[in-house]
mmCIF file of C-alpha atoms in Angstrom:
data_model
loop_
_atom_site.group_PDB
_atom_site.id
_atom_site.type_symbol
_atom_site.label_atom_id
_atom_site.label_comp_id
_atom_site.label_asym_id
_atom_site.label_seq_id
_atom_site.Cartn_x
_atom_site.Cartn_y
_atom_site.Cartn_z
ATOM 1 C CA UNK W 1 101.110 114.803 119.535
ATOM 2 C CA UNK W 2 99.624 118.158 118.047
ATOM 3 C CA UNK W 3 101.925 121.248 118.732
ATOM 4 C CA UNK W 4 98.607 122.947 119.674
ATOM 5 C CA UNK W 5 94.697 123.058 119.773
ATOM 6 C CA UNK W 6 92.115 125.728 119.263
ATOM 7 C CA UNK W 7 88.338 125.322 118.702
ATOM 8 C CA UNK W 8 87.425 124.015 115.463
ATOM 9 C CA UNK W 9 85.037 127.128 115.038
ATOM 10 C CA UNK W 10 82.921 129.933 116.598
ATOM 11 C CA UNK W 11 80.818 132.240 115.669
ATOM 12 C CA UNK W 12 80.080 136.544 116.629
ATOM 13 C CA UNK W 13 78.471 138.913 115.619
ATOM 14 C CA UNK W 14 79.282 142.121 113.821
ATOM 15 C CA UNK W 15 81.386 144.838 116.635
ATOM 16 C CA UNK W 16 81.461 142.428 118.825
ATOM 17 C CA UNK W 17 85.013 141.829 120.609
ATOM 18 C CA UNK W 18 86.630 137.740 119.580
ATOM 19 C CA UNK W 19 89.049 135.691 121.714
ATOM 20 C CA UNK W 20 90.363 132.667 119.994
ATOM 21 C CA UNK W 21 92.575 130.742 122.407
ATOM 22 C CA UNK W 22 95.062 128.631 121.363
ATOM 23 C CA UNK W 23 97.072 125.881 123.552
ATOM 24 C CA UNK W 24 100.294 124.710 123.686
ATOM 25 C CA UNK W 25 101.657 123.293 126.424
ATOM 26 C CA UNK W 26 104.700 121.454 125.314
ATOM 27 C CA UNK W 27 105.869 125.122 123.727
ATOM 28 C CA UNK W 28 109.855 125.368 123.823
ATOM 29 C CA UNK W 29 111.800 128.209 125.269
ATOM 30 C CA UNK W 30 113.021 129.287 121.758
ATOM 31 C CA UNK W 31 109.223 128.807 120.358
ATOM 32 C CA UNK W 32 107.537 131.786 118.858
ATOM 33 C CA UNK W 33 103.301 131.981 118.404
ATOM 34 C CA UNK W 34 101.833 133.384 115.514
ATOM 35 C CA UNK W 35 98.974 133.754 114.004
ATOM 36 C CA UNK W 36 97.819 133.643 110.318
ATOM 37 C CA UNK W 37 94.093 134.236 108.805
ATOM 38 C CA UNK W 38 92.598 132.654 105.515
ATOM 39 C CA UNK W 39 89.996 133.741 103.587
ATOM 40 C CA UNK W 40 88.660 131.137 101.109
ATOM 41 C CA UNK W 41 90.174 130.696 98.189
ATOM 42 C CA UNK W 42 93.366 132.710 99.501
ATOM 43 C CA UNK W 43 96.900 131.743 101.582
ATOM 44 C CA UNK W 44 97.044 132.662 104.712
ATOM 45 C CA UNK W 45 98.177 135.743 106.209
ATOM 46 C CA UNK W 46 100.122 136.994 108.891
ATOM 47 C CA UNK W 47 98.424 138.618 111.546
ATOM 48 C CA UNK W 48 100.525 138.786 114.242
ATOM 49 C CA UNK W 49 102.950 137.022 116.401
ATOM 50 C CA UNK W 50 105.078 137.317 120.316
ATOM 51 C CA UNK W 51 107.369 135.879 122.529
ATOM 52 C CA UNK W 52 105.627 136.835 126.030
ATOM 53 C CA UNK W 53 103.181 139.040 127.478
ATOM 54 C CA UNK W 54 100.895 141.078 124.979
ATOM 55 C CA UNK W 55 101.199 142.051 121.933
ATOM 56 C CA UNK W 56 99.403 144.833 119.680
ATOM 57 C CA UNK W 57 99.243 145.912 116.165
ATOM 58 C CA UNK W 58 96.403 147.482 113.834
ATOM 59 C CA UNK W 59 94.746 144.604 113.495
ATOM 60 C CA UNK W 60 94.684 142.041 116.799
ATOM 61 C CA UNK W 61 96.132 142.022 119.956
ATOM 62 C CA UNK W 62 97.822 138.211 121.309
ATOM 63 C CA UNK W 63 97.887 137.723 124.915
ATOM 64 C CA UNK W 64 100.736 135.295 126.420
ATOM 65 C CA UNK W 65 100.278 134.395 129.705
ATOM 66 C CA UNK W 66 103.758 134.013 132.317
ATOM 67 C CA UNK W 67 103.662 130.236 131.418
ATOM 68 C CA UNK W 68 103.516 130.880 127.551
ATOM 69 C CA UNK W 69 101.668 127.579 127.435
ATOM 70 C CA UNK W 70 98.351 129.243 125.672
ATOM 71 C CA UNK W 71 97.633 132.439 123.271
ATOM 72 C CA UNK W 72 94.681 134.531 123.052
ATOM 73 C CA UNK W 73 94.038 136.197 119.878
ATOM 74 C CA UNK W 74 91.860 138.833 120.706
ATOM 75 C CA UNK W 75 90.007 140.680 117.162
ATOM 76 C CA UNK W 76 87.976 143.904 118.716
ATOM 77 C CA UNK W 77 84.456 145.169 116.905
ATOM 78 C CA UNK W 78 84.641 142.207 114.302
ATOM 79 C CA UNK W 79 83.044 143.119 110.761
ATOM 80 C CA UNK W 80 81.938 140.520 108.209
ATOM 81 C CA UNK W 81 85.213 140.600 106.652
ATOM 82 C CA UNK W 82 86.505 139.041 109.836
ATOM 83 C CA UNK W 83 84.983 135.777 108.862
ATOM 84 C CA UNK W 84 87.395 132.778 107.958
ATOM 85 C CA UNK W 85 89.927 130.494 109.417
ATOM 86 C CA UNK W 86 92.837 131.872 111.910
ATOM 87 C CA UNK W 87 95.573 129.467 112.806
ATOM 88 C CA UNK W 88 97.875 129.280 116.029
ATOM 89 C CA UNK W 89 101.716 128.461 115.044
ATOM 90 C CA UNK W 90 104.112 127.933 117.499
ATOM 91 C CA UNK W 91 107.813 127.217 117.176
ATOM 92 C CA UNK W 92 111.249 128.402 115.454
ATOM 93 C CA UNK W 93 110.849 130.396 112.098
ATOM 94 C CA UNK W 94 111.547 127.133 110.274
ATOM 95 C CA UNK W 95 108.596 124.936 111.576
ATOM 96 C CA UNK W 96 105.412 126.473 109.601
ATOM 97 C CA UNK W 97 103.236 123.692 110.106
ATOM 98 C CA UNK W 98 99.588 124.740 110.146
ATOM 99 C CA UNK W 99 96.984 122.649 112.230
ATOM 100 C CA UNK W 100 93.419 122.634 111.703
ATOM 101 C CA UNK W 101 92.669 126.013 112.757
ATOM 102 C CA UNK W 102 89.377 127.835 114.012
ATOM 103 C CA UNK W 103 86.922 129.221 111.669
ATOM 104 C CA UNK W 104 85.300 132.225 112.410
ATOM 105 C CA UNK W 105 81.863 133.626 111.100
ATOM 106 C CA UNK W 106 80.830 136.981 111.747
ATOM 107 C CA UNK W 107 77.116 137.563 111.617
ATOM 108 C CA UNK W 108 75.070 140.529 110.936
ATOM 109 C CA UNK D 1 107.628 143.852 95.277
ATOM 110 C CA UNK D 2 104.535 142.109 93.388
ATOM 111 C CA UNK D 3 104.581 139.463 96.408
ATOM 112 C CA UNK D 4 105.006 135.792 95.933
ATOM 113 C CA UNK D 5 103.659 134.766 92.510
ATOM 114 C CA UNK D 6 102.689 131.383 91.826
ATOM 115 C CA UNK D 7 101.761 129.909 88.210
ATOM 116 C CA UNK D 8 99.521 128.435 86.457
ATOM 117 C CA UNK D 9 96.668 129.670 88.880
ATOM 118 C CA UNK D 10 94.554 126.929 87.337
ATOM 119 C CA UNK D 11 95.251 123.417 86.274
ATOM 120 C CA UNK D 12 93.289 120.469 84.675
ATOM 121 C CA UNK D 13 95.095 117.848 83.720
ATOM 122 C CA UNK D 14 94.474 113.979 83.202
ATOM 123 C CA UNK D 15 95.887 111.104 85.368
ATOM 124 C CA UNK D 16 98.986 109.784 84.569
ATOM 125 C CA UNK D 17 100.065 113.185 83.151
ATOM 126 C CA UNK D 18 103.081 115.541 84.517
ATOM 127 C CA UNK D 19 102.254 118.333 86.318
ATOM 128 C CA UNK D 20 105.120 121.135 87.221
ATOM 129 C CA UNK D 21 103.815 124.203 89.450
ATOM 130 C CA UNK D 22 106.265 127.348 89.767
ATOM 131 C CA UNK D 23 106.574 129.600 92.091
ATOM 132 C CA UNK D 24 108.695 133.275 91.891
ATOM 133 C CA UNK D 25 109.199 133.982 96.259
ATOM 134 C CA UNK D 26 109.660 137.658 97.159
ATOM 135 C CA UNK D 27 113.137 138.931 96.084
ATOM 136 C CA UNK D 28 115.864 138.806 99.211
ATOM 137 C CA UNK D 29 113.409 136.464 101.133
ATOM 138 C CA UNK D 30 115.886 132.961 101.537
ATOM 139 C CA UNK D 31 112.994 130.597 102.698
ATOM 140 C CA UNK D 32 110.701 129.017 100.752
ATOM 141 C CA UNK D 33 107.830 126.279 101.671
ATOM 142 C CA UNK D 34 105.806 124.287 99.907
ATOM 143 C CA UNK D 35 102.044 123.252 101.112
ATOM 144 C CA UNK D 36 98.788 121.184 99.718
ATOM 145 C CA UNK D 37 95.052 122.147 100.808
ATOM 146 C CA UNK D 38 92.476 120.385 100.615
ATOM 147 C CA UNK D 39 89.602 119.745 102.825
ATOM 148 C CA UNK D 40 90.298 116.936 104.268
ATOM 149 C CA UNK D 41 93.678 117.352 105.360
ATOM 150 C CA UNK D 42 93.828 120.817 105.765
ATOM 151 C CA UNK D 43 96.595 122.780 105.038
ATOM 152 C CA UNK D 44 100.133 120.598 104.861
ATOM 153 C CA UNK D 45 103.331 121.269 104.216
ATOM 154 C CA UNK D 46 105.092 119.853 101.417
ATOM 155 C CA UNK D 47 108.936 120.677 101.611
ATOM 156 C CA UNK D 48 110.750 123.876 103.156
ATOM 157 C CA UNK D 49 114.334 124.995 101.405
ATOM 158 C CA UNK D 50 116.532 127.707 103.314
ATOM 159 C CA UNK D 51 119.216 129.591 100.860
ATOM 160 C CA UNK D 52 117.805 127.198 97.843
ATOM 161 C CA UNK D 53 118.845 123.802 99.804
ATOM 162 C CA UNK D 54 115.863 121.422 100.805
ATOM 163 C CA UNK D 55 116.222 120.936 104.381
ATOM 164 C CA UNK D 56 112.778 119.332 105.241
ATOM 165 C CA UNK D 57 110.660 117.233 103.086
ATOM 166 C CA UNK D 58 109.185 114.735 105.306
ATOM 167 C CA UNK D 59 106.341 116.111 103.994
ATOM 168 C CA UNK D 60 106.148 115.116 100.324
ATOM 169 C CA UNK D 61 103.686 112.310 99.467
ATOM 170 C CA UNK D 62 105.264 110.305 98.012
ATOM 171 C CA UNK D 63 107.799 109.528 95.375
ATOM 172 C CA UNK D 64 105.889 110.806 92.484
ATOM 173 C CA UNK D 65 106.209 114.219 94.307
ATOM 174 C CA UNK D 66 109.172 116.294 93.447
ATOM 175 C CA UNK D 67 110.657 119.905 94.221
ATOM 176 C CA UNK D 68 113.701 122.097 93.060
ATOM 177 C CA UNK D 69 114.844 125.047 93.864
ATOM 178 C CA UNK D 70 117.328 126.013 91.303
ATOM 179 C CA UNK D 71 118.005 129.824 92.471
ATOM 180 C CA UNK D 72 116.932 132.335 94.704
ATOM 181 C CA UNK D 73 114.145 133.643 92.602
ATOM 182 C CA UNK D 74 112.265 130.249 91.567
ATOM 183 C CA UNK D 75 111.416 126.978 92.423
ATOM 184 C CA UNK D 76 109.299 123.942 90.831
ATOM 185 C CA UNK D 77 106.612 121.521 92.158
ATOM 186 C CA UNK D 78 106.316 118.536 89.901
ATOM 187 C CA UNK D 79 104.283 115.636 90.115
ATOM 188 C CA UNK D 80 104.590 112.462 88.224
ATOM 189 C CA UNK D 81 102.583 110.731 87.473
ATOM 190 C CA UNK D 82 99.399 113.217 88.609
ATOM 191 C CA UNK D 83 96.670 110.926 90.025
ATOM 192 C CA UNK D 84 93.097 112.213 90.984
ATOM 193 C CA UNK D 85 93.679 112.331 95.102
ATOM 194 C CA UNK D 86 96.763 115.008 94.185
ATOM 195 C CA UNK D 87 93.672 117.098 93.049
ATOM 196 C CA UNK D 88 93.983 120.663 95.858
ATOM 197 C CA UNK D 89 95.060 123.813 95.992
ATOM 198 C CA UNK D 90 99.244 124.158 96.062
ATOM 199 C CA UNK D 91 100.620 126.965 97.955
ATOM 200 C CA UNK D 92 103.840 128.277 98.231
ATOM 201 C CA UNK D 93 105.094 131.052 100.796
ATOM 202 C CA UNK D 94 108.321 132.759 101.196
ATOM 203 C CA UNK D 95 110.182 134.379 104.595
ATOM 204 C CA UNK D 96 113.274 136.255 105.190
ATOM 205 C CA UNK D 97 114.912 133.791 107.689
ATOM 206 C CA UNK D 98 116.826 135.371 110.053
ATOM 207 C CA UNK D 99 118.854 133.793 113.256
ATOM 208 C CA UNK D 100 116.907 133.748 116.545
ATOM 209 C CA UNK D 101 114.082 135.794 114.873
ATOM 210 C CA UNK D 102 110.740 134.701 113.690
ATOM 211 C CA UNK D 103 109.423 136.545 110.395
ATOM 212 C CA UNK D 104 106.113 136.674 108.527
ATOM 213 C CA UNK D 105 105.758 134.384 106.081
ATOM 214 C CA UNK D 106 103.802 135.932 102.697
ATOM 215 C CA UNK D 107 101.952 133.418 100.774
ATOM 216 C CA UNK D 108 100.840 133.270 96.808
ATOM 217 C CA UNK D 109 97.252 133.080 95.764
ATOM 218 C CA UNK D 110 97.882 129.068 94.620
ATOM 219 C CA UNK D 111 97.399 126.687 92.460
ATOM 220 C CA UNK D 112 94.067 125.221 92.196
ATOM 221 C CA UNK D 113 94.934 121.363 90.473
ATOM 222 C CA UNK D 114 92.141 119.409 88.889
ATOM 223 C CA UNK D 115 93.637 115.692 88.138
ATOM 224 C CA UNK D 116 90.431 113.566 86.136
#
């Protein structure tokens, strides 16, 4: 049974506000969600990651509702450079598996 | 710190040959995972160590698949014999583990193997 599911892809276009929303309802108390981005031909990066509620850094902002059993990775004004693949993670720090993630492409 | 550097960047090799990827994970960082892309399986992870100890590998293919991690500061990814299907890109990625905490993890730029 996956530990979560996002689309397999969507597309904007260039300043326009993203949601990706990931789910995961079997999530554990001690679970964490984080996100990670790959461009091709790179590994992924972190982008951010939360326990509850909302979180906000630079780059994104991750929504978590009360009953923590979906994300929202929210990317405002996306550029070109936004496009590639973003993957939901959820668990302890020792369980980095990645699923299939959601590829992104920005368009002019 | 330079990040986590992974060598060769490239590989060709022929079937049937050994294969050995390293990988250097940031210094004072005490967990280290292995994982294969490719494009049909997506991104999968190989083997995880914590304080140079393998503590998951349910991951590795098979037994032709091997991994090491002799110190804090390197660690091996060896395949023998190399067959064609073990041709993706191998990634490793390094975190500072710490109880009850989640950290980033920071990923090298891979190694892109060619088996023929």
């Amino acid at each position: 049974l996956a530990k979560t599911t996002q689309p397999i892809s969507m597309d904007s276009y260039e300043g326009q506000e993203v949601n990706i929303t990931c789910s995961h309802n079997n999530i554990a108390t001690n679970d964490y969600i984080t996100w990670y981005q790959q461009f091709p031909s790179q590994g992924p990066r972190f982008i951010i990651q939360g326990y509850k509620t909302k979180v906000t850094n630079e780059v994104a902002s991750l929504f978590i509702p009360a009953d923590r059993k979906s994300s929202t990775l929210s990317l405002p004004r996306v550029s070109l450079s936004d496009t590639a693949v973003y993957y939901c993670l959820v668990g302890p720090n020792n369980d980095m598996r990645f699923g299939a993630g959601t590829r992104l492409t920005v368009k002019p | 710190d330079a990040g986590v550097i992974q060598s060769p960047r490239h590989e060709v090799t022929e079937m049937g040959q050994e294969v050995t990827l390293r990988c250097k994970p940031i210094s004072g960082h005490n967990s280290l995972f292995w994982y294969r892309q490719t494009m049909m399986r997506g991104l999968e992870l190989l083997i995880y160590f914590n304080n140079n100890v393998p503590i998951d590998d349910s991951g590795m293919p098979e037994d032709r698949f091997s991994a090491k991690m002799p110190n804090a500061s390197f660690s091996t990814l060896k395949i023998q014999p190399s067959e064609p299907r073990d041709s993706a890109v191998y990634f490793c990625a390094s975190t500072k583990e710490v109880f009850d905490t989640l950290s980033e993890a920071f990923f090298g730029q891979g190694t892109r193997l060619t088996v023929v």
